Coordinates of C-alpha atoms and ligand atoms in Angstrom, one line a residue:
M1 CA -8.7 -1.5 -23.6
E2 CA -11.4 -3.1 -21.1
K3 CA -10.6 -6.2 -22.0
V4 CA -6.9 -6.1 -22.3
I5 CA -6.8 -4.8 -17.8
S6 CA -9.3 -8.0 -17.5
L7 CA -7.2 -10.1 -19.2
S8 CA -3.9 -8.2 -16.7
K9 CA -5.8 -9.0 -13.5
Q10 CA -6.9 -12.8 -13.8
R11 CA -3.3 -14.2 -15.7
G12 CA -1.0 -12.3 -12.9
F13 CA 0.2 -8.9 -15.6
V14 CA -1.1 -5.2 -14.3
F15 CA -2.5 -5.8 -10.5
Q16 CA -3.4 -2.4 -9.4
S17 CA -1.7 -1.1 -6.6
S18 CA -3.2 -1.9 -2.8
E19 CA -5.4 -3.2 -3.9
I20 CA -6.8 -4.5 -0.8
Y21 CA -7.2 -1.4 0.6
G22 CA -9.2 0.3 -1.8
G23 CA -6.2 0.5 -4.2
L24 CA -3.7 3.5 -4.6
K25 CA -5.0 5.8 -7.8
S26 CA -2.1 6.0 -10.8
A27 CA 0.1 2.8 -9.3
Y28 CA 0.3 -0.4 -10.4
D29 CA 2.3 -3.4 -10.0
Y30 CA 3.5 -6.1 -11.9
G31 CA 2.2 -9.5 -10.9
P32 CA 4.2 -13.0 -12.2
L33 CA 3.7 -12.5 -16.1
G34 CA 4.1 -8.7 -15.9
V35 CA 7.4 -9.0 -14.3
E36 CA 8.7 -11.1 -16.8
L37 CA 7.2 -9.0 -19.9
K38 CA 8.9 -5.6 -18.2
R39 CA 12.2 -7.7 -17.9
N40 CA 12.1 -8.8 -21.2
I41 CA 11.5 -5.4 -22.8
M42 CA 14.1 -3.8 -21.1
N43 CA 16.6 -6.5 -21.5
E44 CA 16.1 -6.6 -24.9
W45 CA 16.2 -2.8 -24.8
W46 CA 19.4 -2.7 -23.2
R47 CA 20.6 -5.3 -25.2
S48 CA 19.9 -2.9 -29.2
M49 CA 20.9 0.1 -27.2
V50 CA 23.9 -0.9 -25.0
H51 CA 24.9 -4.4 -25.3
E52 CA 25.2 -4.6 -29.1
R53 CA 27.1 -1.4 -30.0
E54 CA 30.0 0.2 -29.4
D55 CA 29.2 3.5 -28.7
V56 CA 26.9 3.5 -25.7
I57 CA 27.6 2.9 -22.8
G58 CA 25.7 2.0 -19.8
I59 CA 25.1 3.1 -16.5
D60 CA 22.7 2.7 -13.0
A61 CA 22.3 5.8 -10.7
S62 CA 20.2 6.4 -8.0
I63 CA 16.8 8.0 -8.0
I64 CA 17.4 10.5 -5.5
M65 CA 20.2 12.5 -6.8
H66 CA 22.0 16.2 -5.3
T67 CA 19.2 19.4 -4.9
K68 CA 21.1 21.3 -6.8
V69 CA 20.8 19.2 -10.6
W70 CA 17.1 19.9 -10.5
H71 CA 18.1 23.7 -9.8
A72 CA 20.3 23.4 -12.5
S73 CA 17.9 21.2 -14.9
G74 CA 15.3 23.6 -14.4
H75 CA 12.5 21.3 -12.6
L76 CA 12.8 23.0 -9.8
A77 CA 12.5 26.5 -11.3
G78 CA 9.1 27.3 -9.8
F79 CA 8.9 25.1 -6.9
S80 CA 7.4 27.6 -4.5
D81 CA 6.6 30.3 -7.6
P82 CA 3.6 30.6 -8.7
L83 CA 4.0 29.2 -12.7
V84 CA 2.1 30.1 -15.3
D85 CA 1.5 29.1 -19.0
C86 CA 1.5 30.7 -22.1
L87 CA -1.5 29.0 -23.8
I88 CA 0.3 29.2 -27.5
S89 CA 3.8 29.3 -26.9
K90 CA 3.7 26.8 -23.8
E91 CA 6.2 29.3 -22.2
R92 CA 6.6 28.6 -18.8
F93 CA 7.4 31.5 -16.7
R94 CA 7.1 32.8 -13.1
A95 CA 4.5 35.4 -12.2
D96 CA 5.8 37.8 -10.0
K97 CA 8.6 38.5 -12.7
A98 CA 6.7 38.8 -15.7
P99 CA 6.3 42.4 -18.2
R100 CA 2.7 44.4 -16.8
P101 CA 1.2 46.3 -19.5
V102 CA -1.3 48.7 -17.6
A103 CA -4.9 49.7 -19.1
G104 CA -4.7 51.6 -22.9
D105 CA -1.4 49.7 -23.3
E106 CA -1.2 47.2 -27.0
L107 CA -0.6 44.2 -26.3
P108 CA 1.8 42.7 -29.6
I109 CA 3.5 39.2 -29.5
E110 CA 6.4 38.8 -31.0
C111 CA 7.1 36.0 -32.1
A112 CA 10.8 33.8 -33.0
D113 CA 10.5 34.6 -36.6
K114 CA 7.2 34.9 -39.4
G115 CA 7.0 30.9 -39.0
Q116 CA 5.9 31.3 -35.9
A117 CA 4.3 34.0 -36.1
K118 CA 1.8 32.6 -38.4
N119 CA 1.5 29.4 -36.6
Y120 CA 0.7 31.8 -33.3
V121 CA -2.3 33.3 -35.7
E122 CA -3.8 30.2 -36.0
A123 CA -3.6 29.1 -32.8
I124 CA -5.2 31.5 -31.8
Q125 CA -8.1 31.4 -34.0
K126 CA -8.2 28.0 -33.0
R127 CA -8.7 28.3 -29.4
F128 CA -10.1 31.7 -28.8
N129 CA -11.9 32.6 -32.0
I130 CA -9.8 36.1 -33.0
E131 CA -7.9 36.6 -35.8
L132 CA -4.6 38.5 -34.9
K133 CA -3.3 41.0 -37.5
R134 CA 0.4 40.1 -38.8
N135 CA 3.4 42.1 -39.1
G136 CA 5.9 40.4 -40.0
K137 CA 6.7 38.2 -37.0
I138 CA 5.0 40.8 -34.7
L139 CA 1.1 40.1 -33.8
Y140 CA -1.0 43.0 -33.3
G141 CA -4.7 43.3 -32.3
M142 CA -5.1 42.8 -28.4
K143 CA -5.2 45.7 -25.5
V144 CA -5.4 46.3 -22.1
I145 CA -8.8 47.6 -20.8
D146 CA -8.9 47.2 -17.3
D147 CA -6.9 46.0 -14.8
S148 CA -8.5 42.4 -15.4
T149 CA -9.8 42.9 -19.1
M150 CA -8.1 42.6 -22.4
G151 CA -10.0 43.8 -26.3
F152 CA -9.6 42.4 -29.0
F153 CA -9.7 45.2 -31.4
T154 CA -9.6 44.8 -35.3
D155 CA -7.9 48.3 -37.8
G156 CA -9.2 51.2 -36.5
G157 CA -11.1 50.4 -33.3
D158 CA -12.2 52.0 -30.8
K159 CA -14.4 49.6 -29.4
P160 CA -13.1 46.0 -28.7
T161 CA -15.2 43.1 -30.8
E162 CA -14.2 40.5 -27.9
T163 CA -13.1 41.0 -24.7
F164 CA -11.0 38.6 -22.1
P165 CA -10.6 38.3 -18.4
Y166 CA -7.0 39.9 -18.7
R167 CA -4.0 38.5 -15.6
G168 CA -2.1 41.9 -15.3
Y169 CA 0.9 40.5 -17.1
V170 CA 2.4 39.1 -20.4
S171 CA 4.7 35.9 -21.3
P172 CA 8.4 37.5 -21.0
T173 CA 9.8 36.3 -24.3
F174 CA 6.6 37.0 -26.6
G175 CA 5.1 39.2 -24.3
S176 CA 1.5 36.5 -25.2
P177 CA -2.0 37.4 -22.8
F178 CA -3.2 34.6 -22.9
L179 CA -2.2 32.3 -20.2
S180 CA -3.3 29.2 -17.9
D181 CA -4.1 30.6 -14.1
E182 CA -1.3 30.6 -11.8
R183 CA -0.2 27.5 -10.7
Q184 CA 2.4 26.2 -8.0
F185 CA 4.5 23.6 -10.1
N186 CA 4.8 20.5 -8.1
L187 CA 5.9 18.2 -10.7
M188 CA 8.6 16.3 -8.4
F189 CA 8.1 13.9 -5.3
R190 CA 9.9 15.6 -2.8
S191 CA 11.0 14.1 0.4
Q192 CA 13.6 14.4 3.3
I193 CA 16.9 13.3 3.7
G194 CA 18.2 12.2 7.2
P195 CA 16.9 11.2 10.3
I196 CA 15.4 13.9 12.3
D197 CA 12.1 14.6 11.8
V198 CA 11.5 18.5 10.0
L199 CA 8.7 18.8 11.4
G200 CA 9.8 19.2 14.4
D201 CA 12.0 22.3 13.8
I202 CA 8.9 23.5 11.8
T203 CA 6.6 23.4 14.6
S204 CA 8.7 25.4 16.7
Y205 CA 9.5 27.6 14.2
V206 CA 5.2 28.4 13.6
E207 CA 5.4 28.6 17.6
K208 CA 8.3 31.0 18.1
N209 CA 6.4 33.6 14.8
K210 CA 2.5 33.7 16.2
E211 CA 3.0 36.9 14.6
L212 CA 3.9 36.0 11.2
D213 CA 1.4 36.4 8.5
G214 CA 0.7 33.8 6.3
K215 CA 3.0 34.1 3.1
E216 CA 5.5 35.3 5.4
L217 CA 5.3 31.6 7.9
R218 CA 5.1 30.2 4.1
T219 CA 8.7 31.7 3.4
G220 CA 10.4 30.9 6.8
I221 CA 8.5 27.2 6.2
E222 CA 9.5 26.7 3.6
E223 CA 13.7 27.7 4.4
I224 CA 13.6 25.2 6.8
V225 CA 12.8 22.5 4.1
K226 CA 14.9 23.2 1.9
K227 CA 17.9 22.6 4.0
S228 CA 17.5 18.0 4.1
A229 CA 14.8 18.3 1.1
V230 CA 15.5 16.1 -1.7
Y231 CA 13.3 15.1 -4.4
L232 CA 12.7 11.7 -6.9
R233 CA 13.6 12.1 -9.9
P234 CA 11.0 12.8 -12.8
E235 CA 13.4 11.6 -15.6
T236 CA 16.0 9.0 -15.8
A237 CA 18.1 11.9 -18.3
Q238 CA 19.9 14.0 -15.8
A239 CA 22.7 11.6 -14.5
M240 CA 23.9 10.8 -17.7
F241 CA 24.7 14.6 -18.4
V242 CA 26.3 15.1 -14.3
Q243 CA 28.4 12.2 -15.2
F244 CA 29.1 12.7 -18.3
L245 CA 33.0 13.3 -17.8
N246 CA 33.2 10.8 -15.2
C247 CA 31.2 8.1 -17.6
Q248 CA 33.4 9.9 -20.8
Q249 CA 36.8 9.4 -19.2
S250 CA 36.7 6.1 -17.5
M251 CA 35.2 4.4 -20.6
S252 CA 37.7 6.5 -23.3
M253 CA 34.5 7.2 -24.8
K254 CA 34.8 9.7 -28.2
V255 CA 32.4 11.9 -29.6
P256 CA 29.8 10.7 -31.1
F257 CA 28.4 8.6 -27.9
G258 CA 26.0 7.3 -25.8
I259 CA 25.0 7.4 -22.2
A260 CA 22.0 4.8 -21.6
Q261 CA 20.0 3.9 -18.5
M262 CA 16.6 2.5 -17.7
G263 CA 15.1 3.0 -14.4
K264 CA 12.0 4.7 -12.2
S265 CA 10.8 8.2 -12.5
F266 CA 8.3 9.5 -10.4
R267 CA 5.6 12.5 -11.6
N268 CA 3.6 14.4 -9.1
E269 CA 0.9 13.8 -13.0
V270 CA -2.8 15.9 -12.8
T271 CA -4.4 14.4 -14.5
V272 CA -3.7 10.0 -14.5
E273 CA -5.6 8.3 -17.0
H274 CA -5.7 4.9 -19.4
F275 CA -4.6 2.1 -17.1
I276 CA -0.5 1.9 -16.8
F277 CA -0.2 4.7 -19.9
R278 CA 0.4 8.1 -17.5
S279 CA 0.8 7.4 -13.6
C280 CA 3.0 9.0 -10.9
E281 CA 5.0 5.6 -10.7
F282 CA 6.8 4.5 -14.2
E283 CA 9.8 3.7 -15.8
Q284 CA 11.7 4.7 -18.6
M285 CA 14.2 3.8 -21.0
E286 CA 16.6 6.5 -21.9
M287 CA 19.7 7.0 -24.0
E288 CA 21.5 10.4 -24.6
F289 CA 23.7 10.3 -27.1
F290 CA 26.2 13.0 -27.3
V291 CA 27.5 14.5 -31.2
E292 CA 29.7 17.2 -32.4
P293 CA 27.1 20.8 -32.9
G294 CA 26.0 21.1 -36.3
T295 CA 25.7 17.4 -36.8
Q296 CA 21.8 16.8 -34.2
K297 CA 19.6 17.1 -37.8
E298 CA 21.3 13.5 -39.1
W299 CA 21.4 11.8 -35.7
L300 CA 17.9 12.8 -34.8
D301 CA 16.8 11.1 -37.5
Y302 CA 19.2 8.3 -37.1
W303 CA 17.7 7.5 -33.5
R304 CA 14.1 8.4 -34.6
D305 CA 14.6 5.4 -37.8
K306 CA 16.7 3.2 -35.1
R307 CA 14.2 3.1 -31.8
M308 CA 11.0 3.1 -34.8
E309 CA 12.0 0.0 -35.9
W310 CA 13.3 -1.7 -32.5
W311 CA 9.0 -1.1 -31.4
Q312 CA 7.4 -2.0 -34.8
G313 CA 10.3 -5.7 -34.4
F314 CA 8.3 -6.8 -31.8
A315 CA 4.9 -5.8 -33.4
N316 CA 2.0 -8.2 -34.5
N317 CA 1.1 -4.5 -36.5
P318 CA 3.8 -2.0 -37.2
E319 CA 1.6 -0.1 -39.2
K320 CA 0.1 0.8 -35.9
F321 CA 3.3 2.9 -35.0
R322 CA 3.6 6.1 -36.7
Y323 CA 6.4 9.4 -36.4
R324 CA 5.1 12.3 -35.4
A325 CA 6.6 16.0 -35.7
H326 CA 6.6 18.4 -33.2
E327 CA 5.2 21.7 -34.4
K328 CA 8.0 25.1 -33.3
D329 CA 5.2 26.2 -30.7
E330 CA 5.3 22.7 -29.1
L331 CA 8.6 22.0 -28.5
A332 CA 10.4 21.8 -25.0
H333 CA 12.4 25.2 -24.1
Y334 CA 15.6 22.8 -24.2
A335 CA 14.5 21.5 -28.0
D336 CA 15.9 22.2 -31.3
A337 CA 13.1 19.5 -32.8
C338 CA 11.5 16.2 -31.7
Y339 CA 9.2 13.3 -33.0
D340 CA 7.4 11.6 -31.2
I341 CA 7.0 7.9 -31.6
E342 CA 3.1 7.1 -31.2
Y343 CA 0.7 4.4 -31.0
E344 CA -2.6 4.3 -31.8
Y345 CA -4.3 3.1 -28.6
P346 CA -7.6 2.5 -28.3
W347 CA -8.8 6.2 -27.4
G348 CA -6.4 7.1 -30.3
F349 CA -2.7 8.2 -32.2
D350 CA -0.3 9.3 -28.5
E351 CA 3.2 9.3 -27.5
L352 CA 5.4 6.2 -26.7
E353 CA 8.9 7.7 -26.9
G354 CA 9.8 11.3 -27.9
V355 CA 13.2 11.4 -29.6
A356 CA 13.9 15.0 -29.2
S357 CA 17.5 17.2 -30.0
R358 CA 18.3 18.5 -26.5
T359 CA 21.0 21.1 -28.0
D360 CA 24.0 21.9 -25.4
Y361 CA 21.4 23.2 -23.3
D362 CA 21.9 20.4 -20.0
L363 CA 25.4 20.6 -20.4
K364 CA 25.9 23.6 -20.6
K365 CA 23.6 24.7 -17.8
H366 CA 25.2 22.0 -15.3
A367 CA 28.4 23.1 -16.4
E368 CA 27.3 27.2 -14.9
H369 CA 26.3 25.9 -12.2
S370 CA 28.4 23.3 -10.7
G371 CA 31.4 24.6 -12.2
A372 CA 33.0 21.1 -13.9
K373 CA 34.1 21.6 -17.4
L374 CA 31.3 20.0 -18.9
S375 CA 32.8 19.6 -22.5
Y376 CA 34.8 17.3 -25.5
F377 CA 38.0 18.1 -26.9
D378 CA 38.9 16.6 -30.5
Q379 CA 41.9 16.4 -31.4
Q380 CA 41.4 15.9 -34.9
K381 CA 39.1 18.8 -35.7
Q382 CA 39.7 22.5 -36.4
D383 CA 38.5 25.1 -35.0
P384 CA 35.5 26.2 -36.4
E385 CA 35.8 29.8 -35.0
T386 CA 39.8 29.8 -35.3
G387 CA 40.8 27.5 -37.5
K388 CA 43.3 25.8 -35.5
N389 CA 44.1 22.8 -34.9
G390 CA 41.8 20.8 -31.7
W391 CA 38.3 21.5 -31.8
R392 CA 36.8 22.4 -27.9
Y393 CA 33.3 22.1 -27.7
T394 CA 30.2 21.2 -25.7
P395 CA 28.3 18.1 -27.6
Y396 CA 24.6 18.8 -28.6
V397 CA 22.3 15.7 -27.0
I398 CA 20.0 13.6 -29.7
E399 CA 17.5 11.4 -26.8
P400 CA 15.1 8.5 -27.3
A401 CA 13.2 8.3 -24.2
A402 CA 10.7 5.6 -24.1
G403 CA 8.4 4.7 -21.3
V404 CA 8.6 0.9 -19.7
T405 CA 5.4 0.3 -18.8
R406 CA 3.9 2.5 -21.5
G407 CA 5.6 0.0 -23.7
L408 CA 4.1 -2.8 -21.7
L409 CA 1.3 -1.5 -22.8
V410 CA 1.4 -1.1 -26.2
Y411 CA 2.2 -4.5 -26.3
L412 CA -0.2 -6.1 -24.1
L413 CA -2.5 -4.6 -26.7
D414 CA -1.1 -5.4 -29.4
A415 CA -0.3 -9.2 -28.2
Y416 CA -4.6 -9.3 -27.2
H417 CA -6.5 -11.4 -29.9
E418 CA -9.9 -12.9 -30.2
E419 CA -10.2 -15.9 -32.5
T420 CA -12.2 -19.2 -33.2
V421 CA -10.7 -22.2 -33.7
P422 CA -12.0 -26.2 -33.6
N423 CA -11.7 -27.5 -30.6
A424 CA -10.7 -31.8 -29.4
D425 CA -13.8 -33.0 -31.2
G426 CA -13.6 -29.7 -34.3
E427 CA -16.2 -27.4 -33.1
D428 CA -15.8 -24.3 -33.4
S429 CA -15.1 -22.6 -30.1
S430 CA -13.2 -19.1 -29.0
R431 CA -9.6 -18.5 -28.0
V432 CA -8.2 -15.7 -26.8
V433 CA -4.6 -15.4 -27.6
M434 CA -1.5 -13.3 -26.7
K435 CA 0.7 -13.2 -29.7
F436 CA 3.6 -12.2 -27.7
H437 CA 6.9 -11.7 -29.9
P438 CA 8.9 -15.0 -28.3
R439 CA 11.5 -12.8 -27.3
L440 CA 9.3 -10.5 -25.0
A441 CA 6.8 -13.8 -23.8
P442 CA 6.9 -13.5 -20.5
I443 CA 7.5 -18.1 -20.5
K444 CA 8.9 -19.4 -23.3
V445 CA 8.2 -23.1 -23.2
A446 CA 6.0 -25.0 -20.7
V447 CA 6.5 -28.5 -20.2
L448 CA 3.3 -30.5 -19.9
P449 CA 3.0 -34.0 -18.6
L450 CA -0.6 -35.3 -20.2
V451 CA -0.8 -37.3 -16.9
K452 CA 0.8 -37.5 -13.4
K453 CA 2.0 -41.0 -13.7
E454 CA 3.8 -43.5 -14.9
G455 CA 7.3 -41.6 -15.3
L456 CA 6.3 -38.4 -17.4
P457 CA 6.0 -36.4 -14.4
E458 CA 9.9 -36.8 -13.9
I459 CA 10.9 -36.3 -17.5
A460 CA 9.1 -33.1 -17.6
R461 CA 10.7 -31.6 -14.4
E462 CA 14.5 -33.3 -15.9
M463 CA 13.4 -30.8 -18.9
V464 CA 12.5 -27.8 -17.4
S465 CA 15.2 -28.0 -15.8
G466 CA 17.5 -28.0 -18.4
F467 CA 15.6 -25.1 -20.3
F468 CA 16.1 -22.9 -17.5
K469 CA 20.0 -24.4 -17.2
A470 CA 20.5 -22.7 -20.5
G471 CA 19.1 -19.2 -19.0
I472 CA 14.9 -19.7 -20.6
N473 CA 12.1 -19.6 -18.6
A474 CA 9.8 -22.6 -19.0
R475 CA 7.3 -23.5 -16.2
Y476 CA 6.2 -26.8 -15.6
D477 CA 2.6 -27.4 -15.7
E478 CA 0.0 -30.5 -14.9
Q479 CA -2.7 -28.9 -13.8
H480 CA -6.4 -30.1 -15.6
S481 CA -6.9 -31.1 -18.9
I482 CA -4.0 -31.0 -21.8
G483 CA -6.8 -28.3 -23.3
K484 CA -7.2 -26.1 -20.4
R485 CA -3.4 -25.7 -20.0
Y486 CA -3.3 -25.1 -23.7
R487 CA -5.2 -22.4 -23.4
R488 CA -3.8 -21.0 -20.3
H489 CA -0.9 -20.9 -22.1
D490 CA -2.1 -19.3 -24.5
E491 CA -3.5 -16.4 -22.7
A492 CA -0.2 -16.0 -21.4
G493 CA 1.3 -16.2 -24.4
T494 CA 3.6 -19.0 -24.3
P495 CA 5.5 -19.0 -27.4
Y496 CA 5.8 -23.5 -27.0
C497 CA 4.5 -25.9 -25.2
I498 CA 6.0 -29.4 -25.0
T499 CA 3.6 -32.3 -24.4
I500 CA 5.5 -35.3 -22.5
D501 CA 2.9 -38.3 -23.6
G502 CA 2.6 -42.7 -23.2
Q503 CA 4.7 -42.3 -27.0
T504 CA 7.6 -40.3 -24.4
T505 CA 8.9 -43.5 -22.9
E506 CA 8.8 -45.8 -25.6
D507 CA 10.3 -43.8 -28.1
G508 CA 11.9 -40.5 -26.8
T509 CA 9.7 -38.2 -28.7
V510 CA 7.1 -35.7 -27.3
T511 CA 5.1 -33.4 -29.2
I512 CA 5.7 -29.1 -29.9
R513 CA 2.3 -27.4 -29.6
D514 CA 3.4 -23.7 -31.5
R515 CA 0.3 -20.7 -29.7
D516 CA 0.0 -19.3 -33.2
T517 CA -0.8 -21.8 -35.5
M518 CA -1.6 -24.3 -32.4
E519 CA 0.5 -27.0 -35.0
Q520 CA 1.8 -29.6 -33.5
E521 CA 5.0 -31.4 -34.2
R522 CA 6.7 -34.4 -32.9
I523 CA 10.7 -33.6 -31.8
S524 CA 13.6 -35.9 -30.4
K525 CA 13.0 -35.2 -26.6
D526 CA 16.6 -34.7 -26.7
E527 CA 16.9 -32.2 -29.5
A528 CA 14.0 -29.9 -27.4
L529 CA 15.7 -27.4 -25.9
Q530 CA 18.1 -26.9 -29.2
V531 CA 14.8 -26.4 -31.2
V532 CA 13.3 -23.9 -28.3
Q533 CA 17.0 -22.3 -28.8
K534 CA 16.8 -22.4 -32.4
R535 CA 13.5 -20.8 -32.5
L536 CA 13.7 -17.9 -30.0
I537 CA 16.8 -16.9 -32.0
E538 CA 15.4 -17.0 -35.4
S539 CA 12.5 -15.5 -34.1
Ligands
GAP601 N1 14.2 13.6 -20.4 C1 13.1 12.9 -21.6 C2 11.5 12.7 -20.9 O1 11.4 11.8 -20.1 P1 9.1 12.5 -21.6 O2 8.7 12.8 -22.9 O3 9.2 13.7 -20.6 O4 10.9 12.8 -21.9 C3 9.7 10.0 -22.1 O5 9.3 10.6 -21.3 C4 8.9 9.0 -22.2 O6 8.5 8.8 -21.0 C5 7.2 9.4 -22.8 O7 7.7 9.3 -23.9 C6 6.6 7.8 -22.0 O8 6.8 6.7 -22.8 C7 7.0 7.6 -20.6 N2 6.1 8.7 -19.5 C8 6.6 10.1 -19.3 N3 5.7 10.2 -18.1 C9 4.7 9.0 -18.2 C10 4.2 8.7 -17.2 N4 3.6 9.5 -15.8 N5 3.3 7.5 -16.9 C11 4.2 6.3 -17.8 N6 5.1 7.0 -18.9 C12 5.1 8.0 -18.4

């Protein structure tokens, strides 16, 4: 990882944001080679997800959306309320709305089914070292001792074998007392829309209400801020739900079909880590695939496999990718199943993309909040309830959601190779080579005049302009010895180097060097473009 970070800076892939001012934690800039690599990843994703498919269309929505979108999606639910997470079920809820058992009360945990109950017993044992008793889907053993203490009581015992801090309430769905600290939930970046500075209104409100206590002031200020508050999107997905009808109708799409989008997302992450793996500003490539209710399982498997194939198709080490099915207790509240596509990073396997079965949750929520009819009418199908021809339903959704910048990290790690190779004198020398898939490589071909005279630069420049006209990113490079130039392009991951030498002026041939094998071949200079085009297509 350290070597990749260092090479990223030296070769212009990734720089720390605002480095000359000491850097901004968790923000990164993509340099001259990084921006090309990023665009190539995104272009390949768009090609495979949109251009090559009849059943997927694309959109490019604004980053700032109507604030009601975030109310409906649940992202804003706890923005100004203290939120708590159940440490076992991951349920997130408002502390002030939670049930409050008192001293002497039992604390039974009611699970959704027996399977979940079994999983929770294991999770609680692992985390708290106590084994709750299970009766069907209910777990027993915990009891409130006083306002701030709860205990684990084994069968028939009147003294607790273990005590734990009690928060005074339990989670609303399961009744779990195993809870995180209360937190102000501030996932989204907030800004204000409109030219009037909200600080002026806040100042006069505070001046006029000096008698209010802290909590009352906060409520008043929140009301002022709310009027012009807008949020930077924390995922690109919501625009696809909100524009479901417009997209479906304008393009006459029939279910199953998908809406895809790539773009920036922003999250106030609690932990930012591992270089660009988790940052506050990042890019996503997401697709919402709308399907008939009941078919979600087969489509989930389909997209899981498609996406895995895509990632592996550009990798040197496909064995470093794997799936991981989410356990029931780690599923998001809107999902009925989910797979993570994971990569083996230097710190172990971790998420690269999530492929989730999001049910009909989002469309229903947006329909409920907006009043729009976000449903689909299939004339060819019978309504399963009435048996009549024609079926109106809310589609279920399968969502492959990938991180662009996380993908870029994966391909940087995958490409990095150190090799011992013979130098010009036949002696061992080491080289660093970035073995990017040719279609992802930032520069596809470097054109190198052996010397800066005898008409060689002119031939090289003409060739470069031919590559540009064909849409191939080429680079003219005349600095330093030819050996150094080859090494430089090995580090940049340039798959082909074409050298213009004395023989070119005699017989019109050039050499083309392959980055990985380092083999050189003489070809006609007039065929160079076709040769590179063919290799890129076949790669
Ligand atoms: N719409 C669903 C969604 O956003 P997610 O698992 O939170 O799901 C999808 O995000 C992908 O976006 C992740 O698999 C990851 O690749 C990327 N991602 C999420 N948070 C990120 C962050 N803070 N920094 C970089 N990439 C991130």
